[in-house]
mmCIF file of C-alpha atoms in Angstrom:
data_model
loop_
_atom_site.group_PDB
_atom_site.id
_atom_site.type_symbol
_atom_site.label_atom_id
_atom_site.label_comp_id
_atom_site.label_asym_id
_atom_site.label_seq_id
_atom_site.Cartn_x
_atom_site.Cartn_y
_atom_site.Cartn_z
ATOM 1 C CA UNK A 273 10.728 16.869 7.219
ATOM 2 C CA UNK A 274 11.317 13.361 5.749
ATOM 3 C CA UNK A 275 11.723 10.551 8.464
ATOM 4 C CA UNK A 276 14.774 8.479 7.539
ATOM 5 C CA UNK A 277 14.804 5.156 9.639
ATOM 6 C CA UNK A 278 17.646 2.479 9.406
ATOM 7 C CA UNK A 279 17.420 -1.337 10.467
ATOM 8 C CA UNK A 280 20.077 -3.807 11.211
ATOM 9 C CA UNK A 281 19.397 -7.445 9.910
ATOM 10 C CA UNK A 282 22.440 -8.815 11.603
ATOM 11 C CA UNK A 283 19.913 -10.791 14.329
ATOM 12 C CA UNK A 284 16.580 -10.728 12.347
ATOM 13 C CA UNK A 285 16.331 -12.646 8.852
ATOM 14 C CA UNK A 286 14.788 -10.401 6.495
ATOM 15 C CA UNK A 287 11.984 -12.544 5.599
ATOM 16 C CA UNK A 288 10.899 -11.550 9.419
ATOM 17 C CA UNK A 289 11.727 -8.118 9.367
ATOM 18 C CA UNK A 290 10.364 -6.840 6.472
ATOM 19 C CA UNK A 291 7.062 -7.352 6.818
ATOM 20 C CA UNK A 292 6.535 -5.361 10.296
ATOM 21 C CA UNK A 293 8.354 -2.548 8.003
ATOM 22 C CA UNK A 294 5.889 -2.579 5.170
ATOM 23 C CA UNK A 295 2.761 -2.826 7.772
ATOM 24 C CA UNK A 296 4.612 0.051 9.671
ATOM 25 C CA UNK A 297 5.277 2.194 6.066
ATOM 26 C CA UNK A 298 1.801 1.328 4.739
ATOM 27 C CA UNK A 299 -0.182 2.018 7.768
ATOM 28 C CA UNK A 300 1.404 5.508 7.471
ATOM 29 C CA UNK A 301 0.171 6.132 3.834
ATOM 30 C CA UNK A 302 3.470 5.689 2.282
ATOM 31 C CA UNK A 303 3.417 3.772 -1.152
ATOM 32 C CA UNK A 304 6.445 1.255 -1.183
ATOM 33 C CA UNK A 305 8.859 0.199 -3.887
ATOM 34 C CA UNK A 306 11.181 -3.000 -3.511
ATOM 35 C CA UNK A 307 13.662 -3.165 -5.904
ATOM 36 C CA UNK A 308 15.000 -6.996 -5.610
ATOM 37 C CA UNK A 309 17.713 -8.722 -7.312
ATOM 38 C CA UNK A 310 16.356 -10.975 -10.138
ATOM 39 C CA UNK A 311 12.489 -11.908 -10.985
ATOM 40 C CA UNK A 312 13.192 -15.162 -8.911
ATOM 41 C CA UNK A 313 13.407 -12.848 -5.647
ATOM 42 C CA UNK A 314 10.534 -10.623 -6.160
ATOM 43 C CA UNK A 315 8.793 -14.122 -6.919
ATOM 44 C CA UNK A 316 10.103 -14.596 -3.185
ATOM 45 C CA UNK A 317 8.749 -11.639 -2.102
ATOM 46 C CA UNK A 318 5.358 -11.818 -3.467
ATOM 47 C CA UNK A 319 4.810 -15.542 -1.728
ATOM 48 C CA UNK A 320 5.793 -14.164 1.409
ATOM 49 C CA UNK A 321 3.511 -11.624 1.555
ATOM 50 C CA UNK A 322 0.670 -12.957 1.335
ATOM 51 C CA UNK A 323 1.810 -16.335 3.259
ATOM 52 C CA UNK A 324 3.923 -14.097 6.286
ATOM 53 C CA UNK A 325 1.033 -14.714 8.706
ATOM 54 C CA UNK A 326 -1.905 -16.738 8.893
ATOM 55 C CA UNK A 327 -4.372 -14.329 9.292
ATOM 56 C CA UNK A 328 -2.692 -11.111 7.342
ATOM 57 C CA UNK A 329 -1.420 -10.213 4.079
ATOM 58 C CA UNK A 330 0.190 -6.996 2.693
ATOM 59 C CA UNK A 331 -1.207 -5.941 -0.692
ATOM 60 C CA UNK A 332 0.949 -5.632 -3.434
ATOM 61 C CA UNK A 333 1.905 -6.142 -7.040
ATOM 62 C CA UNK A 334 4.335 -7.037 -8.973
ATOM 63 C CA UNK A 335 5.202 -6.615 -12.968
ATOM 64 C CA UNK A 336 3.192 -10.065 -13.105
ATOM 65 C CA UNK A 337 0.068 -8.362 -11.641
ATOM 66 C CA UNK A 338 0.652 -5.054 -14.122
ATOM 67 C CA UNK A 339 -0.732 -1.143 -12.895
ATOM 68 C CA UNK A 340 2.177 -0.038 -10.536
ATOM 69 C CA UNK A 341 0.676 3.164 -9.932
ATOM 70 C CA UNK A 342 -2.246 0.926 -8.416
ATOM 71 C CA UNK A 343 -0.283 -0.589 -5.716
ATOM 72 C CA UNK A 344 0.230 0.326 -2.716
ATOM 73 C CA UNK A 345 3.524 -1.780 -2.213
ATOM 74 C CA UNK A 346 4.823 -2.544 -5.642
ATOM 75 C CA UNK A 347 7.740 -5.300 -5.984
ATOM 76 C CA UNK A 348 10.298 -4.970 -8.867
ATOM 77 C CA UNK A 349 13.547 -6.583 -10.404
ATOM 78 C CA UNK A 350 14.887 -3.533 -12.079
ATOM 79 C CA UNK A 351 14.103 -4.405 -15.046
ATOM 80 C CA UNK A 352 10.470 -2.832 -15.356
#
């Protein structure tokens, strides 16, 4: 049975909270997609994870880095 888990950002920014998810999700196995709003936020998205800690990065791809089925978190716009 599928594990459905919800999160309220009302006290957290996102740009804390969504890395712990994606280290949570990816230690699990899952592969992760993150659909973001424009090309400008996934450009967001990719800085901040690899810059989110000093000593850890998740890996992940974007349309810039090409192969989606090759990443293990893969950040999009929509529009690929």
């Amino acid at each position: 049975m599928a594990e459905i888990g919800f999160y309220h950002l009302l006290t957290t920014p996102l740009e804390r909270a969504l890395p712990r998810l994606l280290e949570r999700a990816s230690g699990q196995g899952h592969r992760i997609v993150i659909r973001a709003a424009s090309p400008e936020r996934v450009e967001h998205l990719d800085a901040l994870l690899w810059t989110y800690e000093d000593a850890s990065f998740l890996p992940h791809g974007s349309g810039r880095d090409g192969n989606p089925a090759a990443q293990p978190i893969w950040l999009n716009d929509g529009a690929r």
